[in-house]
């Protein structure tokens, strides 16, 4: 999965955070609280995300309503897999990554590894 562009990420982060289907107009209203942007720009980027398979959509009246096709966690995991899969030294990459994470992130990683092990043992 390709990394998102700046506005693509801005739109996806909102949809993931909101956890509900939404229109381009809703996204525009929220983005405009921080900076001005045109409706046509948000609509175009939402359509691009739909073509890329990141969003599904359905019509409600005249508006398209968008819903993410994956969670933020699934998207991030896919990026991590791409980084590891394309690297000739995945162990070295993981070691470098581990040197950079916080103790809280290390605890979360340990917890995730335990949960995956429990599921595979079941």
Coordinates of N, CA, C and O in Angstrom, one line a residue:
X1 N 0.9 -1.2 0.0 CA 0.0 0.0 0.0 C 0.9 1.2 0.0 O 1.9 1.3 0.7
X2 N 0.6 2.2 -0.8 CA 1.3 3.4 -0.9 C 1.1 4.4 0.2 O -0.1 4.4 0.7
X3 N 2.1 5.1 0.6 CA 1.9 6.1 1.6 C 1.0 7.2 1.1 O 1.0 7.6 -0.1
X4 N 0.2 7.8 2.0 CA -0.8 8.8 1.6 C -0.1 10.1 1.4 O 0.9 10.5 2.1
X5 N -0.6 10.9 0.5 CA -0.2 12.3 0.3 C -0.7 13.1 1.5 O -1.5 12.7 2.3
X6 N -0.3 14.4 1.6 CA -0.6 15.2 2.7 C -2.2 15.4 2.9 O -2.7 15.2 4.0
X7 N -2.8 15.8 1.8 CA -4.3 16.0 1.9 C -5.0 14.7 2.0 O -6.0 14.5 2.7
X8 N -4.5 13.6 1.3 CA -5.1 12.3 1.5 C -5.1 11.9 2.9 O -6.1 11.4 3.5
X9 N -3.9 12.1 3.6 CA -3.8 11.7 5.0 C -4.7 12.5 5.9 O -5.4 12.0 6.8
X10 N -4.8 13.8 5.6 CA -5.7 14.7 6.4 C -7.1 14.2 6.3 O -7.8 14.2 7.3
X11 N -7.6 13.8 5.1 CA -8.9 13.3 5.0 C -9.1 12.0 5.7 O -10.1 11.8 6.5
X12 N -8.2 11.0 5.5 CA -8.3 9.7 6.1 C -8.2 9.8 7.6 O -9.0 9.1 8.3
X13 N -7.4 10.6 8.1 CA -7.3 10.7 9.6 C -8.6 11.2 10.2 O -9.0 10.7 11.3
X14 N -9.2 12.1 9.5 CA -10.6 12.6 10.0 C -11.6 11.4 10.0 O -12.3 11.2 10.9
X15 N -11.7 10.7 8.9 CA -12.6 9.7 8.7 C -12.4 8.6 9.8 O -13.3 8.0 10.4
X16 N -11.1 8.2 10.0 CA -10.8 7.2 11.0 C -11.1 7.7 12.4 O -11.7 6.9 13.1
X17 N -10.8 8.9 12.7 CA -11.1 9.5 14.0 C -12.6 9.6 14.2 O -13.1 9.3 15.3
X18 N -13.4 10.0 13.2 CA -14.8 10.1 13.4 C -15.5 8.8 13.5 O -16.6 8.7 14.1
X19 N -15.0 7.8 12.8 CA -15.6 6.5 12.9 C -17.0 6.4 12.3 O -17.8 5.6 12.7
X20 N -17.4 7.2 11.3 CA -18.7 7.2 10.7 C -18.6 7.6 9.3 O -17.6 8.3 8.9
X21 N -19.5 7.2 8.5 CA -19.5 7.7 7.1 C -19.7 9.2 7.0 O -20.3 9.8 7.9
X22 N -19.1 9.8 6.0 CA -19.2 11.3 6.0 C -19.0 11.8 4.5 O -18.6 11.0 3.6
X23 N -19.5 13.0 4.3 CA -19.4 13.6 3.0 C -18.1 14.5 2.9 O -17.5 14.8 3.9
X24 N -17.8 14.8 1.6 CA -16.7 15.7 1.4 C -17.0 17.1 2.0 O -16.1 17.7 2.5
X25 N -18.2 17.5 2.0 CA -18.6 18.7 2.6 C -18.3 18.8 4.1 O -17.8 19.7 4.7
X26 N -18.6 17.6 4.8 CA -18.2 17.5 6.3 C -16.7 17.7 6.5 O -16.3 18.4 7.4
X27 N -15.9 17.0 5.6 CA -14.5 17.1 5.7 C -14.0 18.5 5.5 O -13.2 19.1 6.2
X28 N -14.6 19.1 4.4 CA -14.2 20.5 4.1 C -14.5 21.5 5.3 O -13.6 22.3 5.6
X29 N -15.6 21.3 5.9 CA -16.0 22.2 7.0 C -15.0 22.1 8.1 O -14.5 23.1 8.7
X30 N -14.5 20.8 8.4 CA -13.6 20.6 9.5 C -12.2 21.2 9.1 O -11.5 21.8 9.9
X31 N -11.7 20.9 7.9 CA -10.4 21.4 7.4 C -10.4 22.9 7.4 O -9.4 23.6 7.8
X32 N -11.5 23.5 7.0 CA -11.6 25.0 6.9 C -11.5 25.7 8.3 O -11.3 26.9 8.4
X33 N -11.6 24.9 9.4 CA -11.4 25.5 10.7 C -9.9 25.8 10.9 O -9.6 26.7 11.8
X34 N -9.1 25.1 10.2 CA -7.6 25.3 10.3 C -7.0 26.1 9.2 O -6.1 26.9 9.3
X35 N -7.5 25.9 8.0 CA -7.0 26.6 6.8 C -8.0 26.5 5.7 O -8.8 25.6 5.6
X36 N -8.0 27.5 4.8 CA -9.0 27.5 3.7 C -8.6 26.5 2.6 O -7.4 26.3 2.3
X37 N -9.6 25.8 2.1 CA -9.4 24.9 1.0 C -10.7 24.8 0.2 O -11.8 25.0 0.8
X38 N -10.6 24.6 -1.1 CA -11.8 24.5 -1.9 C -12.5 23.2 -1.8 O -11.9 22.1 -1.7
X39 N -13.8 23.2 -1.9 CA -14.7 22.0 -1.9 C -14.2 21.1 -3.0 O -14.1 19.9 -2.8
X40 N -14.0 21.6 -4.2 CA -13.6 20.8 -5.3 C -12.3 20.0 -5.1 O -12.1 18.9 -5.5
X41 N -11.4 20.6 -4.3 CA -10.1 19.9 -4.0 C -10.4 18.7 -3.1 O -9.9 17.6 -3.3
X42 N -11.2 19.0 -2.0 CA -11.5 17.9 -1.1 C -12.3 16.8 -1.8 O -12.0 15.6 -1.7
X43 N -13.2 17.1 -2.7 CA -14.0 16.2 -3.5 C -13.1 15.4 -4.4 O -13.2 14.1 -4.5
X44 N -12.2 16.0 -5.1 CA -11.3 15.3 -6.0 C -10.4 14.4 -5.2 O -10.2 13.2 -5.7
X45 N -9.9 14.8 -4.1 CA -9.0 13.9 -3.3 C -9.8 12.7 -2.8 O -9.3 11.6 -2.8
X46 N -11.0 12.9 -2.3 CA -11.8 11.8 -1.8 C -12.1 10.8 -3.0 O -12.1 9.6 -2.8
X47 N -12.4 11.3 -4.2 CA -12.6 10.5 -5.3 C -11.3 9.7 -5.7 O -11.4 8.5 -6.0
X48 N -10.1 10.3 -5.5 CA -8.9 9.6 -5.8 C -8.7 8.5 -4.7 O -8.3 7.4 -5.1
X49 N -9.0 8.8 -3.5 CA -8.9 7.8 -2.4 C -9.9 6.6 -2.7 O -9.6 5.5 -2.4
X50 N -11.0 6.9 -3.3 CA -12.0 5.9 -3.6 C -11.4 5.0 -4.7 O -11.4 3.8 -4.7
X51 N -10.8 5.6 -5.8 CA -10.2 4.9 -6.9 C -9.0 4.0 -6.4 O -8.8 2.9 -6.9
X52 N -8.3 4.5 -5.4 CA -7.2 3.7 -4.8 C -7.7 2.6 -3.9 O -6.8 1.8 -3.5
X53 N -8.9 2.6 -3.6 CA -9.5 1.5 -2.7 C -9.4 1.8 -1.3 O -9.7 1.0 -0.4
X54 N -9.1 3.1 -0.9 CA -9.0 3.5 0.5 C -10.4 3.8 1.1 O -10.6 3.8 2.3
X55 N -11.3 4.3 0.2 CA -12.6 4.7 0.6 C -13.6 3.9 -0.3 O -13.4 3.7 -1.4
X56 N -14.7 3.6 0.4 CA -15.9 3.1 -0.4 C -16.9 4.3 -0.3 O -16.8 5.1 0.6
X57 N -17.9 4.3 -1.2 CA -18.8 5.4 -1.2 C -20.2 4.9 -1.7 O -20.3 3.9 -2.4
X58 N -21.2 5.7 -1.2 CA -22.5 5.5 -1.7 C -23.2 6.8 -1.8 O -22.8 7.8 -1.1
X59 N -24.3 6.9 -2.6 CA -25.0 8.2 -2.8 C -26.1 8.3 -1.7 O -26.8 7.3 -1.4
X60 N -26.2 9.5 -1.2 CA -27.3 9.9 -0.3 C -27.8 11.2 -0.9 O -27.1 12.2 -0.7
X61 N -28.9 11.2 -1.6 CA -29.3 12.4 -2.3 C -28.4 12.7 -3.4 O -28.1 11.8 -4.2
X62 N -27.8 13.9 -3.4 CA -26.9 14.3 -4.4 C -25.4 14.1 -4.0 O -24.5 14.3 -4.8
X63 N -25.2 13.8 -2.7 CA -23.9 13.7 -2.2 C -23.3 12.3 -2.1 O -24.1 11.3 -1.8
X64 N -22.1 12.1 -2.3 CA -21.4 10.9 -2.0 C -21.0 10.8 -0.5 O -20.6 11.8 0.0
X65 N -21.2 9.7 0.1 CA -20.9 9.5 1.5 C -19.8 8.5 1.5 O -19.9 7.4 0.9
X66 N -18.7 8.8 2.2 CA -17.4 8.0 2.1 C -17.2 7.3 3.5 O -17.5 7.8 4.5
X67 N -16.7 6.1 3.3 CA -16.3 5.3 4.5 C -14.9 4.6 4.2 O -14.7 4.1 3.1
X68 N -14.0 4.6 5.2 CA -12.7 4.0 5.0 C -12.9 2.5 4.7 O -13.8 1.8 5.3
X69 N -12.1 1.9 3.9 CA -12.1 0.4 3.7 C -11.2 -0.3 4.6 O -11.2 -1.6 4.7
X70 N -10.4 0.4 5.4 CA -9.5 -0.2 6.3 C -9.3 0.7 7.5 O -9.6 1.9 7.4
X71 N -8.9 0.2 8.6 CA -8.6 1.0 9.8 C -7.3 1.7 9.7 O -6.4 1.3 8.9
X72 N -7.1 2.7 10.5 CA -5.8 3.3 10.5 C -4.7 2.3 10.9 O -3.6 2.4 10.4
X73 N -5.0 1.4 11.8 CA -4.0 0.4 12.3 C -3.7 -0.5 11.1 O -2.5 -0.9 10.9
X74 N -4.7 -0.9 10.3 CA -4.4 -1.8 9.2 C -3.6 -1.1 8.1 O -2.7 -1.7 7.5
X75 N -3.9 0.2 7.9 CA -3.1 1.0 6.9 C -1.6 1.1 7.4 O -0.7 0.9 6.6
X76 N -1.4 1.4 8.6 CA -0.1 1.6 9.2 C 0.7 0.2 9.1 O 1.9 0.2 8.7
X77 N 0.0 -0.9 9.5 CA 0.6 -2.2 9.4 C 1.0 -2.5 8.0 O 2.1 -3.1 7.7
X78 N 0.2 -2.1 7.0 CA 0.6 -2.4 5.6 C 1.8 -1.6 5.2 O 2.7 -2.1 4.5
X79 N 1.9 -0.3 5.6 CA 3.2 0.4 5.4 C 4.4 -0.2 6.0 O 5.5 -0.3 5.4
X80 N 4.2 -0.7 7.2 CA 5.3 -1.3 7.9 C 5.7 -2.6 7.2 O 6.9 -2.9 7.0
X81 N 4.8 -3.4 6.7 CA 5.1 -4.6 6.0 C 5.8 -4.3 4.7 O 6.7 -5.0 4.3
X82 N 5.3 -3.2 4.0 CA 6.0 -2.8 2.8 C 7.5 -2.4 3.0 O 8.4 -2.8 2.3
X83 N 7.7 -1.7 4.1 CA 9.1 -1.3 4.5 C 10.0 -2.6 4.8 O 11.1 -2.6 4.4
X84 N 9.4 -3.5 5.5 CA 10.2 -4.7 5.8 C 10.3 -5.6 4.6 O 11.4 -6.2 4.4
X85 N 9.3 -5.8 3.9 CA 9.3 -6.7 2.7 C 10.3 -6.3 1.6 O 10.8 -7.1 1.0
X86 N 10.5 -5.0 1.5 CA 11.3 -4.5 0.4 C 12.8 -4.3 0.9 O 13.6 -3.8 0.2
X87 N 13.1 -4.7 2.1 CA 14.4 -4.5 2.7 C 15.2 -5.8 2.7 O 14.7 -6.8 3.2
X88 N 16.4 -5.7 2.3 CA 17.2 -7.0 2.3 C 17.7 -7.4 3.7 O 18.1 -8.6 3.9
X89 N 17.5 -6.5 4.7 CA 17.9 -6.9 6.0 C 16.8 -6.5 7.0 O 16.9 -5.6 7.8
X90 N 15.7 -7.3 7.0 CA 14.5 -6.9 7.9 C 14.9 -6.9 9.3 O 14.4 -6.1 10.1
X91 N 15.8 -7.8 9.8 CA 16.2 -7.9 11.2 C 16.9 -6.6 11.6 O 16.7 -6.0 12.6
X92 N 17.8 -6.1 10.7 CA 18.5 -4.9 11.0 C 17.5 -3.7 11.0 O 17.7 -2.8 11.8
X93 N 16.5 -3.7 10.1 CA 15.5 -2.6 10.1 C 14.8 -2.6 11.4 O 14.5 -1.6 12.0
X94 N 14.3 -3.8 11.8 CA 13.6 -3.9 13.1 C 14.4 -3.5 14.3 O 13.9 -2.8 15.2
X95 N 15.7 -3.9 14.3 CA 16.6 -3.4 15.4 C 16.7 -1.9 15.4 O 16.7 -1.3 16.5
X96 N 16.9 -1.3 14.3 CA 17.0 0.2 14.2 C 15.7 0.8 14.7 O 15.7 1.8 15.4
X97 N 14.6 0.2 14.3 CA 13.3 0.7 14.7 C 13.2 0.7 16.2 O 12.8 1.6 16.9
X98 N 13.5 -0.5 16.8 CA 13.4 -0.7 18.3 C 14.3 0.3 19.0 O 13.9 0.7 20.2
X99 N 15.4 0.7 18.5 CA 16.3 1.7 19.2 C 15.6 3.0 19.2 O 16.0 3.9 20.1
X100 N 14.6 3.3 18.4 CA 14.0 4.6 18.3 C 12.7 4.7 19.1 O 12.2 5.8 19.2
X101 N 12.1 3.6 19.5 CA 10.8 3.7 20.1 C 10.9 4.0 21.6 O 11.9 3.8 22.3
X102 N 9.8 4.6 22.1 CA 9.7 4.9 23.5 C 9.4 3.7 24.4 O 9.0 2.6 23.9
X103 N 9.7 3.8 25.7 CA 9.4 2.6 26.5 C 7.9 2.2 26.5 O 7.6 1.0 26.5
X104 N 7.0 3.2 26.3 CA 5.6 2.9 26.2 C 5.3 2.1 24.9 O 4.5 1.2 24.9
X105 N 5.9 2.6 23.8 CA 5.8 1.9 22.5 C 6.3 0.4 22.6 O 5.8 -0.5 22.1
X106 N 7.4 0.3 23.3 CA 8.0 -1.1 23.5 C 7.0 -2.0 24.3 O 6.9 -3.1 24.0
X107 N 6.4 -1.4 25.3 CA 5.4 -2.2 26.1 C 4.2 -2.6 25.2 O 3.7 -3.7 25.3
X108 N 3.8 -1.6 24.3 CA 2.7 -1.9 23.4 C 3.1 -3.0 22.4 O 2.3 -3.9 22.1
X109 N 4.3 -3.0 22.0 CA 4.8 -4.0 21.1 C 4.9 -5.4 21.8 O 4.4 -6.4 21.2
X110 N 5.4 -5.4 23.0 CA 5.4 -6.7 23.7 C 4.0 -7.3 23.9 O 3.7 -8.4 23.7
X111 N 3.0 -6.4 24.2 CA 1.7 -6.8 24.4 C 1.1 -7.3 23.1 O 0.4 -8.4 23.1
X112 N 1.4 -6.7 22.0 CA 0.9 -7.1 20.7 C 1.4 -8.5 20.4 O 0.7 -9.4 19.9
X113 N 2.7 -8.7 20.6 CA 3.4 -10.0 20.3 C 2.7 -11.1 21.1 O 2.5 -12.2 20.6
X114 N 2.5 -10.8 22.4 CA 1.8 -11.8 23.3 C 0.4 -12.1 22.8 O 0.0 -13.3 22.7
X115 N -0.3 -11.1 22.3 CA -1.7 -11.4 21.8 C -1.7 -12.2 20.6 O -2.5 -13.1 20.4
X116 N -0.7 -11.9 19.7 CA -0.6 -12.7 18.4 C -0.2 -14.1 18.7 O -0.8 -15.1 18.2
X117 N 0.7 -14.3 19.7 CA 1.1 -15.7 20.1 C -0.1 -16.4 20.7 O -0.3 -17.6 20.3
X118 N -0.9 -15.8 21.5 CA -2.0 -16.5 22.1 C -3.0 -16.9 21.0 O -3.5 -18.0 21.1
X119 N -3.2 -16.0 20.0 CA -4.1 -16.4 18.9 C -3.6 -17.5 18.1 O -4.4 -18.4 17.7
X120 N -2.3 -17.5 17.9 CA -1.7 -18.6 17.0 C -1.7 -19.9 17.8 O -1.7 -21.0 17.2
X121 N -1.6 -19.9 19.1 CA -1.6 -21.1 20.0 C -3.0 -21.7 20.1 O -3.1 -22.9 20.5
X122 N -4.0 -20.9 19.9 CA -5.4 -21.3 20.1 C -5.8 -22.3 19.0 O -5.4 -22.5 18.0

